[in-house]
Amino acid sequence: MELVRRLVAEKLRAILQYVEKLQERGWSRSRARDYYDLWRVLGAYKEQVDLSDFASFLREKCAIRNVTFQVPDDFFDETMLAYIEKTWNQWLGPLVPGLPSRP
């Protein structure tokens, strides 16, 4: 399931990259779909994905875009999460039947 491992890494990298943009510019495109995709993929495949040494793998992916993280909380920036909650239905409602009402 290397493909799933790469997908998870790219989604997390994108979240970090957009947190930086949100902090720099004060706005950013919603990453609601990335959080939703991570929730669905990890829920469906977490037992099949090798997450050993995942932090190093993710750091390599992030380095390509000059993005860094220190702790898991870096992926849950309060400003970004507030924006995602605000845009959750707008971005995902038309795409996902039975969308959970909250992220």
Tab-separated table of C-alpha atoms in Angstrom:
chain	number	residue	atom	x	y	z
A	1	MET	CA	0.000	0.000	0.000
A	2	GLU	CA	2.811	2.367	-0.875
A	3	LEU	CA	0.360	4.433	-2.911
A	4	VAL	CA	-1.774	5.107	0.164
A	5	ARG	CA	1.331	5.993	2.188
A	6	ARG	CA	2.349	8.534	-0.473
A	7	LEU	CA	-1.187	9.925	-0.681
A	8	VAL	CA	-1.315	10.469	3.082
A	9	ALA	CA	2.098	12.167	3.018
A	10	GLU	CA	1.085	14.477	0.165
A	11	LYS	CA	-2.185	15.446	1.854
A	12	LEU	CA	-0.362	16.243	5.102
A	13	ARG	CA	2.290	18.212	3.226
A	14	ALA	CA	-0.413	20.217	1.455
A	15	ILE	CA	-2.077	21.018	4.776
A	16	LEU	CA	1.202	22.307	6.209
A	17	GLN	CA	1.925	24.333	3.099
A	18	TYR	CA	-1.469	26.003	3.211
A	19	VAL	CA	-1.181	26.723	6.933
A	20	GLU	CA	1.929	28.742	6.043
A	21	LYS	CA	0.080	30.573	3.260
A	22	LEU	CA	-2.849	31.292	5.548
A	23	GLN	CA	-0.503	32.767	8.144
A	24	GLU	CA	1.378	34.823	5.520
A	25	ARG	CA	-1.597	36.152	3.556
A	26	GLY	CA	-4.479	35.877	5.978
A	27	TRP	CA	-6.441	33.704	3.557
A	28	SER	CA	-6.093	30.414	1.746
A	29	ARG	CA	-8.107	27.913	-0.198
A	30	SER	CA	-10.031	25.547	2.039
A	31	ARG	CA	-8.251	22.278	2.820
A	32	ALA	CA	-11.509	20.642	3.906
A	33	ARG	CA	-11.154	18.040	1.181
A	34	ASP	CA	-7.657	17.084	2.354
A	35	TYR	CA	-8.865	16.488	5.916
A	36	TYR	CA	-11.872	14.553	4.626
A	37	ASP	CA	-9.711	12.458	2.295
A	38	LEU	CA	-7.300	11.649	5.127
A	39	TRP	CA	-10.185	10.628	7.376
A	40	ARG	CA	-11.644	8.337	4.699
A	41	VAL	CA	-8.354	6.816	3.516
A	42	LEU	CA	-6.968	6.173	6.982
A	43	GLY	CA	-10.306	4.814	8.128
A	44	ALA	CA	-10.384	2.366	5.233
A	45	TYR	CA	-6.705	1.392	4.963
A	46	LYS	CA	-4.944	2.111	8.259
A	47	GLU	CA	-4.388	-1.590	8.979
A	48	GLN	CA	-2.804	-2.101	5.558
A	49	VAL	CA	-0.480	0.906	5.491
A	50	ASP	CA	3.055	0.631	6.840
A	51	LEU	CA	3.500	3.718	8.990
A	52	SER	CA	6.864	2.688	10.417
A	53	ASP	CA	9.309	5.539	9.939
A	54	PHE	CA	6.476	7.605	8.454
A	55	ALA	CA	7.684	10.830	10.099
A	56	SER	CA	10.987	10.623	8.188
A	57	PHE	CA	9.158	9.820	4.960
A	58	LEU	CA	6.861	12.806	5.501
A	59	ARG	CA	9.782	15.105	6.289
A	60	GLU	CA	11.359	14.148	2.940
A	61	LYS	CA	8.125	14.985	1.114
A	62	CYS	CA	7.828	18.277	2.979
A	63	ALA	CA	11.440	19.258	2.281
A	64	ILE	CA	10.709	19.257	-1.454
A	65	ARG	CA	8.366	22.222	-0.866
A	66	ASN	CA	10.393	23.791	1.962
A	67	VAL	CA	7.721	22.953	4.527
A	68	THR	CA	8.490	21.699	8.026
A	69	PHE	CA	6.687	20.356	11.060
A	70	GLN	CA	7.717	19.636	14.624
A	71	VAL	CA	4.735	18.044	16.339
A	72	PRO	CA	1.375	16.549	15.291
A	73	ASP	CA	-0.409	19.733	16.407
A	74	ASP	CA	1.248	21.528	13.477
A	75	PHE	CA	-1.346	19.836	11.248
A	76	PHE	CA	-4.225	21.262	13.283
A	77	ASP	CA	-3.657	25.013	13.239
A	78	GLU	CA	-6.593	26.708	14.994
A	79	THR	CA	-7.101	29.335	12.288
A	80	MET	CA	-7.038	26.703	9.548
A	81	LEU	CA	-9.474	24.452	11.416
A	82	ALA	CA	-11.875	27.355	11.974
A	83	TYR	CA	-11.768	28.110	8.239
A	84	ILE	CA	-12.342	24.453	7.391
A	85	GLU	CA	-15.325	24.258	9.706
A	86	LYS	CA	-16.721	27.389	8.048
A	87	THR	CA	-16.238	26.001	4.512
A	88	TRP	CA	-16.893	22.289	5.200
A	89	ASN	CA	-20.370	22.092	3.641
A	90	GLN	CA	-19.578	24.564	0.870
A	91	TRP	CA	-16.570	22.588	-0.407
A	92	LEU	CA	-17.697	19.038	0.296
A	93	GLY	CA	-21.492	19.114	0.392
A	94	PRO	CA	-21.938	18.928	-3.400
A	95	LEU	CA	-19.373	16.100	-3.676
A	96	VAL	CA	-20.109	13.824	-0.725
A	97	PRO	CA	-23.562	12.335	-0.134
A	98	GLY	CA	-24.145	11.844	3.586
A	99	LEU	CA	-21.336	14.210	4.538
A	100	PRO	CA	-20.777	14.339	8.308
A	101	SER	CA	-22.080	17.685	9.552
A	102	ARG	CA	-18.798	18.547	11.282
A	103	PRO	CA	-15.202	17.956	10.363
